[in-house]
Coordinates of C-alpha atoms and ligand atoms in Angstrom, one line a residue:
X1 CA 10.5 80.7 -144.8
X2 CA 11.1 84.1 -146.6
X3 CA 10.8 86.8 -143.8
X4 CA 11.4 87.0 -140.5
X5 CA 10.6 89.7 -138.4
X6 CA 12.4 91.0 -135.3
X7 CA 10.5 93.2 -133.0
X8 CA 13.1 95.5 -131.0
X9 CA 16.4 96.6 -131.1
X10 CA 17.8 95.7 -127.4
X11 CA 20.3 92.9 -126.5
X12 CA 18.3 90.3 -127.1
X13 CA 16.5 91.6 -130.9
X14 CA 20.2 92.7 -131.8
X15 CA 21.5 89.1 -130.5
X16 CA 18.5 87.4 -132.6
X17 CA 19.6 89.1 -135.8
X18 CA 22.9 87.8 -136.0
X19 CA 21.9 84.1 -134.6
X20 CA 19.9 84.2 -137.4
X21 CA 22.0 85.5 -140.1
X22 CA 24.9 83.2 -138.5
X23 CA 22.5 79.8 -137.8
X24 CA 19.6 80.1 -140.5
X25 CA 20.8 82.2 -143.4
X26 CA 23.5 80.0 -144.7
X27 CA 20.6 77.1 -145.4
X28 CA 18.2 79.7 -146.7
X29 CA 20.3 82.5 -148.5
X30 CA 16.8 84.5 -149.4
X31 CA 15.4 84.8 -145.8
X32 CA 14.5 88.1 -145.1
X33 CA 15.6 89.5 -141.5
X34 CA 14.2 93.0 -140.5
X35 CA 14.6 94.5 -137.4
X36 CA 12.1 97.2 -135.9
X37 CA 12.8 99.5 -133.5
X38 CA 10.6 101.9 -131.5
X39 CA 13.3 104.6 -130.6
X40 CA 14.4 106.7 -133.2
X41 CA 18.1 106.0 -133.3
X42 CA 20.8 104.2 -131.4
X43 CA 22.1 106.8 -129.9
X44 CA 18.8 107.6 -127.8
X45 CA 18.6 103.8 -127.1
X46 CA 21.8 103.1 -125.5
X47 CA 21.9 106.8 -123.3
X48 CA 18.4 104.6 -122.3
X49 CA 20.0 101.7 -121.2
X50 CA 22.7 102.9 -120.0
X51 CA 23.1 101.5 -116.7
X52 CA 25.7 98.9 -115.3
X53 CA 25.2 95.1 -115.5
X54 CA 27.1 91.7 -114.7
X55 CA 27.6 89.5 -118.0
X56 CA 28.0 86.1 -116.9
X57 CA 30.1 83.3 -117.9
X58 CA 26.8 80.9 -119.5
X59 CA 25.4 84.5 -121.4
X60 CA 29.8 85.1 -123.0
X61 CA 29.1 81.3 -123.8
X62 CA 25.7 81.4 -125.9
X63 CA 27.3 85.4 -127.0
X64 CA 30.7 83.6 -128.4
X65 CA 28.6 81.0 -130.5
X66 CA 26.5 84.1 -132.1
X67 CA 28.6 87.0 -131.9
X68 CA 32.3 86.5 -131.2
X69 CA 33.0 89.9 -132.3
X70 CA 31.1 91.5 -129.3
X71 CA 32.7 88.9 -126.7
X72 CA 35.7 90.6 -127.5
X73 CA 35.0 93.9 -127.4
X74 CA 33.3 93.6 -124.1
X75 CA 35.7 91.8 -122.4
X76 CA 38.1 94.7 -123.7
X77 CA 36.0 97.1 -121.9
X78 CA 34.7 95.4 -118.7
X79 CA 36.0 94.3 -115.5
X80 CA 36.4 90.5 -115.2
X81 CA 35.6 89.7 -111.3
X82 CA 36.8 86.9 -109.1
X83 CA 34.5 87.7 -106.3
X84 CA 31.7 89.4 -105.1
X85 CA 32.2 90.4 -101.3
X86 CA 28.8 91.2 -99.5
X87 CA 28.9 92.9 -96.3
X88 CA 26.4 94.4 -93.7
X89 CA 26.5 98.5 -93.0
X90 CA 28.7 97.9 -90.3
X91 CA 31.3 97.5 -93.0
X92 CA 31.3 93.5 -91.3
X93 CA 32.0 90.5 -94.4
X94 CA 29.4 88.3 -94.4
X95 CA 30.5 85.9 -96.8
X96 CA 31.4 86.3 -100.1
X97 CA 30.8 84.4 -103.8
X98 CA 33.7 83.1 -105.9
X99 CA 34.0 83.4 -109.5
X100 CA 37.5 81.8 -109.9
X101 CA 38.3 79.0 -107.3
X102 CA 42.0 77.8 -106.8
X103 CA 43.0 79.8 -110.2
X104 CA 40.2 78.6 -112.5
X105 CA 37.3 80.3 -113.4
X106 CA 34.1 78.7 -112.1
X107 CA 32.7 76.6 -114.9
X108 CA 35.4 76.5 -116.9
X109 CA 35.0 72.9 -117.7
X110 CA 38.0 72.3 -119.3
X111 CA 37.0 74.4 -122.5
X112 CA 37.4 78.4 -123.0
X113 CA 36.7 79.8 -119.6
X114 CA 34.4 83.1 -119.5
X115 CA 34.5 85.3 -116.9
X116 CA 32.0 87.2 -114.6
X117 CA 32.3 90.4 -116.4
X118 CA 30.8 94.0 -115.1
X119 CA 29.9 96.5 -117.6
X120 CA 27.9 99.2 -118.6
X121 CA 25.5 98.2 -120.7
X122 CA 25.5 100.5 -123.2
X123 CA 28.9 98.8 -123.9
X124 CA 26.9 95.4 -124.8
X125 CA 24.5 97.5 -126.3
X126 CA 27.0 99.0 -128.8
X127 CA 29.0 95.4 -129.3
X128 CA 26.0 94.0 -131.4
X129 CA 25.2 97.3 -133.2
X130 CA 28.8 97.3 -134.6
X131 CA 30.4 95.9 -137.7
X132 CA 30.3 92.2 -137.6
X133 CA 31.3 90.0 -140.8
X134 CA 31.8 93.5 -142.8
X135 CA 27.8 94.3 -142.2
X136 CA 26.8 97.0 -139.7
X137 CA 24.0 96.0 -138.0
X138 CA 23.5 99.9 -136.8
X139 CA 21.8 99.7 -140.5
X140 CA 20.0 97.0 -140.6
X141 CA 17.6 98.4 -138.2
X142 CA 14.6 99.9 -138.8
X143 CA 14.3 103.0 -136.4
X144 CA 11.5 104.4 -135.1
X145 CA 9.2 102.6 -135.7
X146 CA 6.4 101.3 -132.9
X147 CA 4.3 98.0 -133.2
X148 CA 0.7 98.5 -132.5
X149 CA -0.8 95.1 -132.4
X150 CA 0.3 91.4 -134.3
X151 CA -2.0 89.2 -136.0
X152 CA -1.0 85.2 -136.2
X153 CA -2.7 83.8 -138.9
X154 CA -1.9 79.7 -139.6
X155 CA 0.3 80.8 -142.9
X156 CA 1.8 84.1 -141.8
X157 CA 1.8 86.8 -139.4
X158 CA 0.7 90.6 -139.7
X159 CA 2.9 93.6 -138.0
X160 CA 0.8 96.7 -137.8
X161 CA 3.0 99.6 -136.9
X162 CA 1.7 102.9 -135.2
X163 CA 2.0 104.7 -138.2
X164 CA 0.1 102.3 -140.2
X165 CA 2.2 100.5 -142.0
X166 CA 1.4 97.0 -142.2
X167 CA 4.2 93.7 -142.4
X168 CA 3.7 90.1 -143.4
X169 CA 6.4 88.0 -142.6
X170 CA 6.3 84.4 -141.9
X171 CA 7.7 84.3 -137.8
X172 CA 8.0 87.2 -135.7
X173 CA 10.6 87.0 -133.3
X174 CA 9.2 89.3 -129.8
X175 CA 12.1 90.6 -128.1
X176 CA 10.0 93.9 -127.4
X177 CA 11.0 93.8 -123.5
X178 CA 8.7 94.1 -120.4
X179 CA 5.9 95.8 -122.0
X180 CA 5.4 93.5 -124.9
X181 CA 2.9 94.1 -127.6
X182 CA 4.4 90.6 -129.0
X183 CA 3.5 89.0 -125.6
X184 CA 0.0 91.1 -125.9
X185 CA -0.8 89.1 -129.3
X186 CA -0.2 86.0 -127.5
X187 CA -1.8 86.5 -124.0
X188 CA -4.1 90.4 -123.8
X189 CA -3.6 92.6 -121.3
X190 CA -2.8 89.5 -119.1
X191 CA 0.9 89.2 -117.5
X192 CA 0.8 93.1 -117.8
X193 CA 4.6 94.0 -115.6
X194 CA 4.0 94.7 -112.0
X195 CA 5.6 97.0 -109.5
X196 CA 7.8 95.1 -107.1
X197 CA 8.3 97.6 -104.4
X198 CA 11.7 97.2 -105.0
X199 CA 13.1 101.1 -106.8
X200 CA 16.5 101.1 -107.8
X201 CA 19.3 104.2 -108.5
X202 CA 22.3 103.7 -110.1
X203 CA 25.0 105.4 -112.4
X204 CA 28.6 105.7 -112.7
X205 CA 32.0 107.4 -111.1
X206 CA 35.0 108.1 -113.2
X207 CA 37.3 106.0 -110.8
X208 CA 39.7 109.3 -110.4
X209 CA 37.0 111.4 -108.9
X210 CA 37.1 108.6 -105.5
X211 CA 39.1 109.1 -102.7
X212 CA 42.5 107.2 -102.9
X213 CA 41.3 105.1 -100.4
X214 CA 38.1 103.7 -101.8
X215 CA 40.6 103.3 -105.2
X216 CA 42.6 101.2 -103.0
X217 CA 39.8 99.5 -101.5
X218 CA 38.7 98.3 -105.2
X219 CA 41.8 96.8 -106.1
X220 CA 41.5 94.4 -103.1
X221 CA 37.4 94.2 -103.4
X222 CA 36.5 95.2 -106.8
X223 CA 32.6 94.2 -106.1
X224 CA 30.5 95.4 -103.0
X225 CA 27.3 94.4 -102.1
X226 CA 26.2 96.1 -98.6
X227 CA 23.0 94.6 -96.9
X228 CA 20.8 96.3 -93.8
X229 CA 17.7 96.3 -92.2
X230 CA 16.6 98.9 -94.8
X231 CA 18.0 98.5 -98.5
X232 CA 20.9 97.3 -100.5
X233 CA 24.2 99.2 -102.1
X234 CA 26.1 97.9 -104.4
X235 CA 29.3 99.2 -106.1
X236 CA 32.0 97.9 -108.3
X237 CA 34.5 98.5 -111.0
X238 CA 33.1 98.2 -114.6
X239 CA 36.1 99.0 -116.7
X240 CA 39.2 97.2 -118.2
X241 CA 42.2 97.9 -115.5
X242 CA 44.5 98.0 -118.6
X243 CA 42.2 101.6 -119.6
X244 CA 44.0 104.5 -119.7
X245 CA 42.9 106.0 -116.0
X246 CA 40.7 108.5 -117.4
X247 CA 38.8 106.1 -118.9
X248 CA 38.3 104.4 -116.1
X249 CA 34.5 104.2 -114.0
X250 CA 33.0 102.7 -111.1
X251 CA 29.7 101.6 -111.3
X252 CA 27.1 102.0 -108.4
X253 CA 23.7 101.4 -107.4
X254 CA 21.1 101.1 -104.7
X255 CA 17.6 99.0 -104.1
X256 CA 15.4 99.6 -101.7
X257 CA 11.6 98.7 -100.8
X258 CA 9.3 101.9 -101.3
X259 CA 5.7 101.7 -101.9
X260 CA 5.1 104.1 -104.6
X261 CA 7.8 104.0 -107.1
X262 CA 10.1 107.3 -107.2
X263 CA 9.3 108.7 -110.2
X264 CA 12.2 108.7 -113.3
X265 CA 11.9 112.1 -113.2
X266 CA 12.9 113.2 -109.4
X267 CA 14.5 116.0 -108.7
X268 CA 17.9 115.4 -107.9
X269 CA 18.1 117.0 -105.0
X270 CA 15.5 114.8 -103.7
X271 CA 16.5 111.4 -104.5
X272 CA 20.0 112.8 -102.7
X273 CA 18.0 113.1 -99.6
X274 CA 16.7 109.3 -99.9
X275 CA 19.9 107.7 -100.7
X276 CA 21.7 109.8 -97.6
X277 CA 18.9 109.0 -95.5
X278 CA 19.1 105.4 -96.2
X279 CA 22.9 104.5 -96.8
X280 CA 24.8 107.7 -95.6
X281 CA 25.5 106.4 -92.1
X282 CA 26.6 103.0 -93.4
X283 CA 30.1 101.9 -92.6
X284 CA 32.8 100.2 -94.7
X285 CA 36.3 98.9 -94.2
X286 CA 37.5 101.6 -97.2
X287 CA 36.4 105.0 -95.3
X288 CA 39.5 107.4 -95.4
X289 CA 41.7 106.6 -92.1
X290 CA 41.6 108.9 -89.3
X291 CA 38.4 111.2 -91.0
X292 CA 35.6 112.3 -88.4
X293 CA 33.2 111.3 -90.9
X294 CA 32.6 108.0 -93.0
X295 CA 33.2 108.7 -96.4
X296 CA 32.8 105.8 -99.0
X297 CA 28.6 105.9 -99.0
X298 CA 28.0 110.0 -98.7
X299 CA 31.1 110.3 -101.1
X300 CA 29.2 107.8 -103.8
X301 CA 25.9 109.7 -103.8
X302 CA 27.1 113.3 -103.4
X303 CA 29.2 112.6 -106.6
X304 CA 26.8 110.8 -108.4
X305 CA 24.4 114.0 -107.6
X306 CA 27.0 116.9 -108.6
X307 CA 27.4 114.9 -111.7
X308 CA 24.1 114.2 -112.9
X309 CA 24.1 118.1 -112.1
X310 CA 26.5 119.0 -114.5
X311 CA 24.6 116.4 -116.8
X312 CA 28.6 116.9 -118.6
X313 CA 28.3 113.7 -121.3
X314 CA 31.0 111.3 -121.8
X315 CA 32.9 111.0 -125.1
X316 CA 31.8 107.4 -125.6
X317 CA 29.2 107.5 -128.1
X318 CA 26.0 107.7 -126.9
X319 CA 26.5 106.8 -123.2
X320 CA 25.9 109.2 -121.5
X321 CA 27.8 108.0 -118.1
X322 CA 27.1 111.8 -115.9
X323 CA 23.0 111.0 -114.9
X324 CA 22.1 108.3 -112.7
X325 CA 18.8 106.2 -114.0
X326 CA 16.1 105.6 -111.5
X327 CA 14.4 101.8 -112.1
X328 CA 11.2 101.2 -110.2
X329 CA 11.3 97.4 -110.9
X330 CA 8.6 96.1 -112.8
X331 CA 8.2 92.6 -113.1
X332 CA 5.6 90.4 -115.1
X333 CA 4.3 87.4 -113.8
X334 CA 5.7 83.9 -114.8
X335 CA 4.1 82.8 -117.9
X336 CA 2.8 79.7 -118.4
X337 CA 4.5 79.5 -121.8
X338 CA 6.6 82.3 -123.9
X339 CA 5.4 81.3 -127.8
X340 CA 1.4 81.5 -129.6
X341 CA 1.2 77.7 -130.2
X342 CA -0.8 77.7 -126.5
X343 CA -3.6 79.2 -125.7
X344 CA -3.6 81.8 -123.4
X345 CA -3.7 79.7 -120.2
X346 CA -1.3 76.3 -119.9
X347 CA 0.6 74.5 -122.3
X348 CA -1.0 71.2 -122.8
X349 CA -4.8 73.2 -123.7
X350 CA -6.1 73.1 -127.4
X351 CA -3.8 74.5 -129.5
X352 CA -5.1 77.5 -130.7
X353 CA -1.6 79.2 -132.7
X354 CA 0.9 78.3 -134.4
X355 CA 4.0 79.1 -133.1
X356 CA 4.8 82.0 -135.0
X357 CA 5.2 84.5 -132.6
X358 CA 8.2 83.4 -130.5
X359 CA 8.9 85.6 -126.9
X360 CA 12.7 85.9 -125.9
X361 CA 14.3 88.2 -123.2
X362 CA 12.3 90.2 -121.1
X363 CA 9.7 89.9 -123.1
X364 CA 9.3 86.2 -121.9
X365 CA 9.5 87.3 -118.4
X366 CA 11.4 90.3 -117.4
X367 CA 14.5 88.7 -114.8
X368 CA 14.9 90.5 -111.6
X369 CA 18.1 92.9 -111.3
X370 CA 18.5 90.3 -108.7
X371 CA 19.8 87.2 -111.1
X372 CA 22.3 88.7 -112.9
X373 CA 21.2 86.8 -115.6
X374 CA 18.8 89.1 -117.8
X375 CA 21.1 89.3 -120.2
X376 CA 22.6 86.3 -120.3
X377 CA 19.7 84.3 -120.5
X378 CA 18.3 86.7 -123.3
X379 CA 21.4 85.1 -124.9
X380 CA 20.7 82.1 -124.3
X381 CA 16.9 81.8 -125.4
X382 CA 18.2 83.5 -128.7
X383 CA 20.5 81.0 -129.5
X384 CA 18.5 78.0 -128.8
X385 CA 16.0 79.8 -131.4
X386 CA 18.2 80.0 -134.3
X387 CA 19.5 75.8 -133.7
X388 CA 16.1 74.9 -133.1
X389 CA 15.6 77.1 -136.6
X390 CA 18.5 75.6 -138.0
X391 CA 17.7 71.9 -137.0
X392 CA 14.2 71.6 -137.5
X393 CA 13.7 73.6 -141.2
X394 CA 14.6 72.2 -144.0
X395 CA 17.3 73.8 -146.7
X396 CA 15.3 76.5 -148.7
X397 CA 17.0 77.8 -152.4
X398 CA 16.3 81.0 -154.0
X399 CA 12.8 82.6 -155.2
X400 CA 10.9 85.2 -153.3
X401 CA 7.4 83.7 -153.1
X402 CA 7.1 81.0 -150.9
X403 CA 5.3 77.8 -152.0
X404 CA 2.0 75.9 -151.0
X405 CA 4.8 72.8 -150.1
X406 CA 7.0 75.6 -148.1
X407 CA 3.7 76.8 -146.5
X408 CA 3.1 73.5 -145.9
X409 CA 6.5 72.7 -144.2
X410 CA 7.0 76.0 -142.2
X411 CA 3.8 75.7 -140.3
X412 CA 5.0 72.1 -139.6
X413 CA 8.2 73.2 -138.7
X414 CA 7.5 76.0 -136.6
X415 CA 4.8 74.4 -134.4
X416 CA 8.1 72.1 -133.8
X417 CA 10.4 74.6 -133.0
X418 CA 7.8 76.7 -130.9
X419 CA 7.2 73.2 -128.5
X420 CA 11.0 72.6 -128.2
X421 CA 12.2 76.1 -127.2
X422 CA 9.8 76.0 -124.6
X423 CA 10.8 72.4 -123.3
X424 CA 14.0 73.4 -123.4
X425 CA 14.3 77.0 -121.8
X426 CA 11.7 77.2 -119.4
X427 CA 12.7 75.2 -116.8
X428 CA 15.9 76.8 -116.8
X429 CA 14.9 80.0 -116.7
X430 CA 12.2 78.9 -114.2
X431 CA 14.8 77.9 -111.8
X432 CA 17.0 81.5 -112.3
X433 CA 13.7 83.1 -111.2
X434 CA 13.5 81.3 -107.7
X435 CA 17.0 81.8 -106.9
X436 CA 16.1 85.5 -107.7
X437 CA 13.4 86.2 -106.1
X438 CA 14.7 84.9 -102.5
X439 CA 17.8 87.0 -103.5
X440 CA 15.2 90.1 -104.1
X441 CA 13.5 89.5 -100.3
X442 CA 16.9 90.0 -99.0
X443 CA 16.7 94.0 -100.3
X444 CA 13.2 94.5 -98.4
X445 CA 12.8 96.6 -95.3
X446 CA 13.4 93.6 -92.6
X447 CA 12.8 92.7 -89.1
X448 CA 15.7 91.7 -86.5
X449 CA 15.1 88.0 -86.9
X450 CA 14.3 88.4 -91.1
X451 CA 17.9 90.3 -90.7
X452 CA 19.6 87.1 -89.0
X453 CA 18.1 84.6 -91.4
X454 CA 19.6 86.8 -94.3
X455 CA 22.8 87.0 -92.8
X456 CA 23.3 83.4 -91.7
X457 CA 21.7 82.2 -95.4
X458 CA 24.2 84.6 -97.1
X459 CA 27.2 82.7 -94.7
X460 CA 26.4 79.1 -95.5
X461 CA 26.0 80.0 -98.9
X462 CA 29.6 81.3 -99.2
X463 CA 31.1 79.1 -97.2
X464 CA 29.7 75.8 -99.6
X465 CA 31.9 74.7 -102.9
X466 CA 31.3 77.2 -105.8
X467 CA 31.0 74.1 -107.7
X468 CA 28.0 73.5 -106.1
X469 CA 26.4 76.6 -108.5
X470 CA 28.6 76.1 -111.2
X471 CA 25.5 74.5 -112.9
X472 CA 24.1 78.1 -113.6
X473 CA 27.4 79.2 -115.9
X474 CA 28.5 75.9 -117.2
X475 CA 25.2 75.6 -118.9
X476 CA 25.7 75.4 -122.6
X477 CA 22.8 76.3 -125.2
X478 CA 24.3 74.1 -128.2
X479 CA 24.5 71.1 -126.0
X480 CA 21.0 70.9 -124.4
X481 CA 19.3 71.5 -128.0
X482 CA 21.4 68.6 -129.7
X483 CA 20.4 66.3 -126.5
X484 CA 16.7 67.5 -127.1
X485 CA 17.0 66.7 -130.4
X486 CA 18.3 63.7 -130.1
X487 CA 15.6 62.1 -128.1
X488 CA 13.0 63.3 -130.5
X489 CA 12.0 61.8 -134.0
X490 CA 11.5 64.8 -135.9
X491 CA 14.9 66.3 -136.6
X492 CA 15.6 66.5 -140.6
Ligands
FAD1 C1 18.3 97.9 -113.0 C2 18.6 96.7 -113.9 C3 19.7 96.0 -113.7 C4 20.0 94.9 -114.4 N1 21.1 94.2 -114.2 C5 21.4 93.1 -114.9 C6 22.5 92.3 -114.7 O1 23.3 92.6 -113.7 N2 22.8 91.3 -115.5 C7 22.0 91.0 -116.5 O2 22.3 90.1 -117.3 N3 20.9 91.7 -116.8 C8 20.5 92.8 -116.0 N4 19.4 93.5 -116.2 C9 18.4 93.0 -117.3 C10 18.8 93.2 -118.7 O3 19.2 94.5 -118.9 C11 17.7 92.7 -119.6 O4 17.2 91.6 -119.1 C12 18.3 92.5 -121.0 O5 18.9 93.7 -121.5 C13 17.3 91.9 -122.0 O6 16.6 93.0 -122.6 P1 15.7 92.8 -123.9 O7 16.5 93.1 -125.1 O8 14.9 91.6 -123.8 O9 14.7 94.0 -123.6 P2 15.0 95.6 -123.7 O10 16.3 96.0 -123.4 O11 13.9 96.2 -122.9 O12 14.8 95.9 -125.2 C14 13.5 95.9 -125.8 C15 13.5 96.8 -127.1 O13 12.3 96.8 -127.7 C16 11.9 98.1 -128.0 N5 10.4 98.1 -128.1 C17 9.6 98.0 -127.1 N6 8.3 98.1 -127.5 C18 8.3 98.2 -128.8 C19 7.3 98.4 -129.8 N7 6.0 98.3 -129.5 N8 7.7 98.5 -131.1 C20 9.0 98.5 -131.5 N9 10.0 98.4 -130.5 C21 9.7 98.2 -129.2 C22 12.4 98.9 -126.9 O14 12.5 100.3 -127.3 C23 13.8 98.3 -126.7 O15 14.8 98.8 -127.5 C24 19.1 94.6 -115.5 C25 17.9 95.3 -115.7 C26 17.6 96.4 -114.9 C27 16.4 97.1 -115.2

């Protein structure tokens, strides 16, 4: 193999490149890997996606095999949670879901324990495009440039870029997100993303423009999650404690069901109105004392609205932490397989490709808000790529022009390592889905009896071991691929 091809420069293209460069150069020191990147530069990318995420302790795993560079600098700049509290708008706990249980993080398994870590993810974002192993990856990509359409061919593949530039490489790696020209070679306009009804608003607070009260409240509850009848609002610290206090933000955000997505654009004063209309009367055990008037909901949203006013941007580069982003949530439908060795119904047809067009992150299937696990299990498919890579292709030395033997043994290979990624990651990420999407009917508009269910589902749930889910964050990319590989007789 002489060229591989990474389509988009997000979490999971960025986390691809160095799997690769950490799992498959060393065995094949003249492998070509490009990255391409529709946005013109980084900067504009991350102010993008520039909301607030959790990183979980299963996606700081599969991150510390690839990147340990990034691990740390995220967990320098995010906020490692024991718990998330969940409460009605009464202010009332409802139950709440433990990250660390009797002083030990959940799935800690006796090896280096990650944490549940919130952060903005423009701060992930910027941990992969950094320096790592002297090379900055920043570099690497190719910027601004859009993919039009891919051609799979059985020796090679065929980029064709908007402004008609034309690549052959022999894989191409899709991690284009939710609207997927990589997923469009595979499948059409089929398994096009779909609105939800679910719209989400979200942004940041620098923690010293709260009242002293809701700062107090964090210490004891650093993560919120509020539930009604009529929407869902979250809010949490997302920054290292040890951070100088200016430095310092609170993350927040809202879902709610609405039948035509708000618009990106909205004018702010508008989207005000909605979120005090929906949230503003909500109560919660942090409003100031003695005030006529509840004060951690309005206080949120007028803030986050006088901010995204001022528009003022913050002196991290390229985060711009003052607007709040509005997210309609569009989801695809499950695919019945995430490479091109299938056609485009079920695995187990003909095989009409050959596996060299490989889907990972939300190009796969976009994950629900709802998980917490888009990024982590982005992390995860990525990894499990480059050892499949690593496992199933055999040393390469030198030259430039690749071989009618290498030929040969790359379309063997890749067929191999296409069939096993999907074994091995879609029943897993299969299983996050379901967990999310009951999690996701939660935030619908609900009836008094749909309210009770929630509430008495969100009880027993707390009130069972954490062990119970620990599956979900002990999970451990390197060991499921050697245990695949083990029961099969084609490993080199
Ligand atoms: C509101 C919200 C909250 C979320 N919360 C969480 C959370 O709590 N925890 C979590 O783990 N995840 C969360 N996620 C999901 C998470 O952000 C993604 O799942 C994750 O970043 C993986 O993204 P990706 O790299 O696959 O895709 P993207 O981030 O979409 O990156 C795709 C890249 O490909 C580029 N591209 C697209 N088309 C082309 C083209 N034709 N040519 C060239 N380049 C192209 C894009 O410009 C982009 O840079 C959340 C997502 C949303 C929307």
């Amino acid at each position: 193999m002489k060229k591989i091809v990474i389509i988009g420069a997000g979490i999971a293209g960025l986390s691809t490149y160095h799997a690769l460069r950490k799992y498959v150069t060393p065995q094949n020191p003249s492998l070509q890997i490009v990255i391409y990147e529709s946005h013109p530069s980084p900067s504009v990318t991350t102010s993008l996606i520039g909301g607030g995420l959790g990183l979980a302790p299963n996606g700081f795993r599969a991150l510390n095999a690839i990147a340990p560079g990034a691990v740390k600098f995220i967990e320098e700049r995010g906020f490692e949670c024991k718990e998330f509290v969940m409460r009605n708008q009464k202010g009332k706990k409802l139950g709440s879901m433990r990250h660390w249980e009797g002083g030990t993080k959940v799935g800690e398994n006796g090896e280096r324990g990650f944490g549940m870590v919130m952060v903005a993810r423009g701060d992930v974002h910027w941990s992969l495009l950094k320096e790592e192993d002297g090379e900055k990856v920043e570099d690497v990509v190719r910027w601004g440039k859009r993919v039009k359409e891919i051609r799979e061919e059985e020796d090679r593949v065929e980029v064709v870029f908007e402004d008609g530039e034309i690549e052959i490489c022999d894989l191409v790696i899709g991690a284009d997100g939710a609207w997927s020209k990589c997923r469009e070679a595979i499948f059409g306009e089929e398994y096009q993303p779909k609105y939800d009804g679910l719209t989400g608003v979200g942004g940041f607070l620098p923690l010293n423009s709260i009242s002293p009260r809701l700062q107090e409240g964090l210490k004891e509850e650093a993560v919120t999650m509020t539930f009604s009848r009529s929407g869902f609002f979250g809010y949490s610290m997302c920054t290292n404690p040890s951070a100088p206090s200016e430095d310092q933000y609170l993350q927040w955000w809202s879902t709610y069901e609405a039948k035509t997505p708000l618009s990106k654009d909205a004018p702010l004063q508008e989207v005000r109105a909605q979120l005090l209309n929906r949230h503003g009367m909500w109560k919660s055990p942090y409003d100031t004392p003695g005030s006529s008037q509840l004060d951690v909901f309005p206080q949120i949203i007028n803030l986050a609205c006088s901010q995204a006013q001022k528009a003022q941007k913050d002196d991290m580069p390229g985060v711009e932490r003052s607007k709040w982003l509005i997210l309609p949530r569009f989801m695809t439908p499950r695919l019945p397989h995430w490479t091109s060795l299938y056609g485009k119904s079920n695995k187990g047809s003909e095989e009409p490709g050959y596996g060299r067009i490989i889907l990972v992150g939300d190009a796969r299937n976009t994950m629900p808000p709802d998980s917490g696990q888009g990024v982590s299990c982005a992390v995860e498919d990525v990894l499990a790529v480059a050892l499949l890579l690593k496992h199933l292709s055999k040393p390469q030395l030198g030259g430039t022009e690749t071989t009618e033997d290498e030929k040969k043994m790359d379309t063997d290979t890749l067929k191999k390592v296409a069939k096993a990624y999907e074994d091995i990651r879609l029943p897993r990420v299969g299983k996050i889905l379901d967990d999310a999407q009951r999690r996701g009917e939660g935030k619908k508009d609900l009836g008094f009896f749909g309210e009770k269910i929630r509430d008495t589902a969100l009880f027993i749930v707390s009130s069972l071991p954490t062990s119970i889910f620990a599956g979900t964050y002990t999970y451990d990319v390197e060991k499921e691929v050697d245990g695949y590989l083990a029961k099969q007789e084609w490993r080199w």
